[in-house]
Tab-separated table of C-alpha atoms in Angstrom:
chain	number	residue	atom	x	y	z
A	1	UNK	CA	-72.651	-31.246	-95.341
A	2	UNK	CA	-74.720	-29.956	-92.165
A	3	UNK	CA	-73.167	-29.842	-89.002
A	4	UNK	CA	-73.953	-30.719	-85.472
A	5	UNK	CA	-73.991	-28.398	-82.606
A	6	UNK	CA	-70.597	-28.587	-81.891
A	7	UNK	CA	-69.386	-28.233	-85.609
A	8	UNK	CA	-68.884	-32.019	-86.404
A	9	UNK	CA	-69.779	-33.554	-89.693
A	10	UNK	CA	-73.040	-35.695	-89.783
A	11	UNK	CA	-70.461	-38.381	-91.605
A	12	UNK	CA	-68.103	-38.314	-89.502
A	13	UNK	CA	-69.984	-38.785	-86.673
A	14	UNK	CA	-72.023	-42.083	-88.140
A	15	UNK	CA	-68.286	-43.242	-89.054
A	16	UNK	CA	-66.880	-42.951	-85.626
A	17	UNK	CA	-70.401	-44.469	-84.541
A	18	UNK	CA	-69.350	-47.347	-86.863
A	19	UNK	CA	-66.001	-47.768	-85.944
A	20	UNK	CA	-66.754	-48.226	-82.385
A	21	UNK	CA	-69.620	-51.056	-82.806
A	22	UNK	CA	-67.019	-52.579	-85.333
A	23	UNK	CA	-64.133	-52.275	-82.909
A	24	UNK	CA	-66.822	-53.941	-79.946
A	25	UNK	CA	-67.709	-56.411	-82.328
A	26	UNK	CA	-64.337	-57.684	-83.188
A	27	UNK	CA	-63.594	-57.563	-79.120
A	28	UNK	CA	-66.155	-59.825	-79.467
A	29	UNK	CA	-65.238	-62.401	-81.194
A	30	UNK	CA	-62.071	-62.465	-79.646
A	31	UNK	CA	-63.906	-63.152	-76.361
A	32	UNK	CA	-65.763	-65.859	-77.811
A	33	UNK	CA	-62.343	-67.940	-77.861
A	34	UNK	CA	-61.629	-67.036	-73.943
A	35	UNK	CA	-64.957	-67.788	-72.635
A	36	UNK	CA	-65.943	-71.203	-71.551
A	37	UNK	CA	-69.169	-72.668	-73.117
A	38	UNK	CA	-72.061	-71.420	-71.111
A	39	UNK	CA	-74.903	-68.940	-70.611
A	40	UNK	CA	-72.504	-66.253	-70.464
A	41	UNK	CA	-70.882	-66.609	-73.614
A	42	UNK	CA	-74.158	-67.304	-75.539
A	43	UNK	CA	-75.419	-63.786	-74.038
A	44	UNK	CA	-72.340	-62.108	-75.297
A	45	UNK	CA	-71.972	-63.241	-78.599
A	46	UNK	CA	-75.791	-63.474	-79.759
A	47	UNK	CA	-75.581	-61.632	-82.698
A	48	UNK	CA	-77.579	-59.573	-85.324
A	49	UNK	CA	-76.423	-59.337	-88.877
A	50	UNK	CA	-77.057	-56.025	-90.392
A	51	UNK	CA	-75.914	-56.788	-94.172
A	52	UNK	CA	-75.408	-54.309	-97.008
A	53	UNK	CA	-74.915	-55.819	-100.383
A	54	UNK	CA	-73.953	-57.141	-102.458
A	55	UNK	CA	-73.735	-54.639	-105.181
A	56	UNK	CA	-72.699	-55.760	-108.616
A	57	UNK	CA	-71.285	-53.501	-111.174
A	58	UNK	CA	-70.863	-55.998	-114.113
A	59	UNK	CA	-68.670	-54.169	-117.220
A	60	UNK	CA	-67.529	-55.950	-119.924
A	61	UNK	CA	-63.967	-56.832	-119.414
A	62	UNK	CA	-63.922	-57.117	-115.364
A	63	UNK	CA	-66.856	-57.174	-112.401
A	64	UNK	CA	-66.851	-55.631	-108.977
A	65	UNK	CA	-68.900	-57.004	-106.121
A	66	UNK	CA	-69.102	-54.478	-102.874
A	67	UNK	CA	-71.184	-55.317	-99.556
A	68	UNK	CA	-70.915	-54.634	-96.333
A	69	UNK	CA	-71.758	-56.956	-93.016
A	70	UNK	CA	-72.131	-55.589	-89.438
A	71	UNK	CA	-72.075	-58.570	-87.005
A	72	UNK	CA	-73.462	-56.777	-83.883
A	73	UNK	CA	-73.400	-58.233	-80.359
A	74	UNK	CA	-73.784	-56.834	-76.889
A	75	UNK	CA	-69.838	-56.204	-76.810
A	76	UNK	CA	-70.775	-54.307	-80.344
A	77	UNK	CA	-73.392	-52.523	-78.572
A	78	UNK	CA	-70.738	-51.648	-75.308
A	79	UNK	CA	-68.324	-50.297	-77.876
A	80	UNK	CA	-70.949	-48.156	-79.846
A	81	UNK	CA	-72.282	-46.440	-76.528
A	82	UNK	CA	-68.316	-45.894	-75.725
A	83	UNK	CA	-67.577	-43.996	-79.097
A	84	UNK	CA	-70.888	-42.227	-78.343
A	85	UNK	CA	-69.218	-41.243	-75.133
A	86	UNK	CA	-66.058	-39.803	-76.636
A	87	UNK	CA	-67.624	-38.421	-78.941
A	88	UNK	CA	-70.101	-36.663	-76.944
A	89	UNK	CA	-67.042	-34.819	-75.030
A	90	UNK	CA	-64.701	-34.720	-77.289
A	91	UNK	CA	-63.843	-30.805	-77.974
C-alpha cells in the first residue's frame, strides 16, 4: 500500500478520517436532544446522507446484506477537520 510523506498508510489515514466525522456525527445527534428547537439546532443537525449499499450476497442456504450510511452534519464536519488535525501532527 503507498505511503504518505510521513510513512502513514493511505487506509489508515481515510479510516481515522472516518472515524472522526463518525465520532462528530454521533456528537451530533446527541446535541440534537440538548438543544432547544430553533435556528440553531436546525443549522447543526442539517444533514447529508452519504449511503453505501446495500450489497447482497444471496447463497443458497443463508443471505448477507452489507451497507454502510454516513449521516454528516456540521458537528460531522468539526470532528473530521479535528482528526485531520491530529493527524496532521501526529509523529
Amino acid at each position: 500500500m503507498d505511503r504518505g510523506r510521513r510513512g502513514f498508510n493511505v487506509l489508515f489515514v481515510i479510516g481515522i478520517l472516518l472515524f472522526g466525522a463518525m465520532i462528530g456525527s454521533l456528537l451530533g445527534e446527541v446535541i440534537k436532544y440538548a438543544l432547544p428547537d430553533g435556528v440553531v439546532k436546525d443549522v447543526f443537525l442539517r444533514s447529508i446522507d452519504i449511503m453505501l449499499g446495500p450489497g447482497v450476497v444471496d447463497l443458497i442456504m443463508f443471505s448477507v446484506t452489507i451497507g454502510f450510511t454516513l449521516k454528516l452534519n456540521l458537528i460531522g464536519i468539526i470532528g473530521l477537520l479535528i482528526a485531520y488535525y491530529l493527524l496532521r501532527f501526529w509523529r
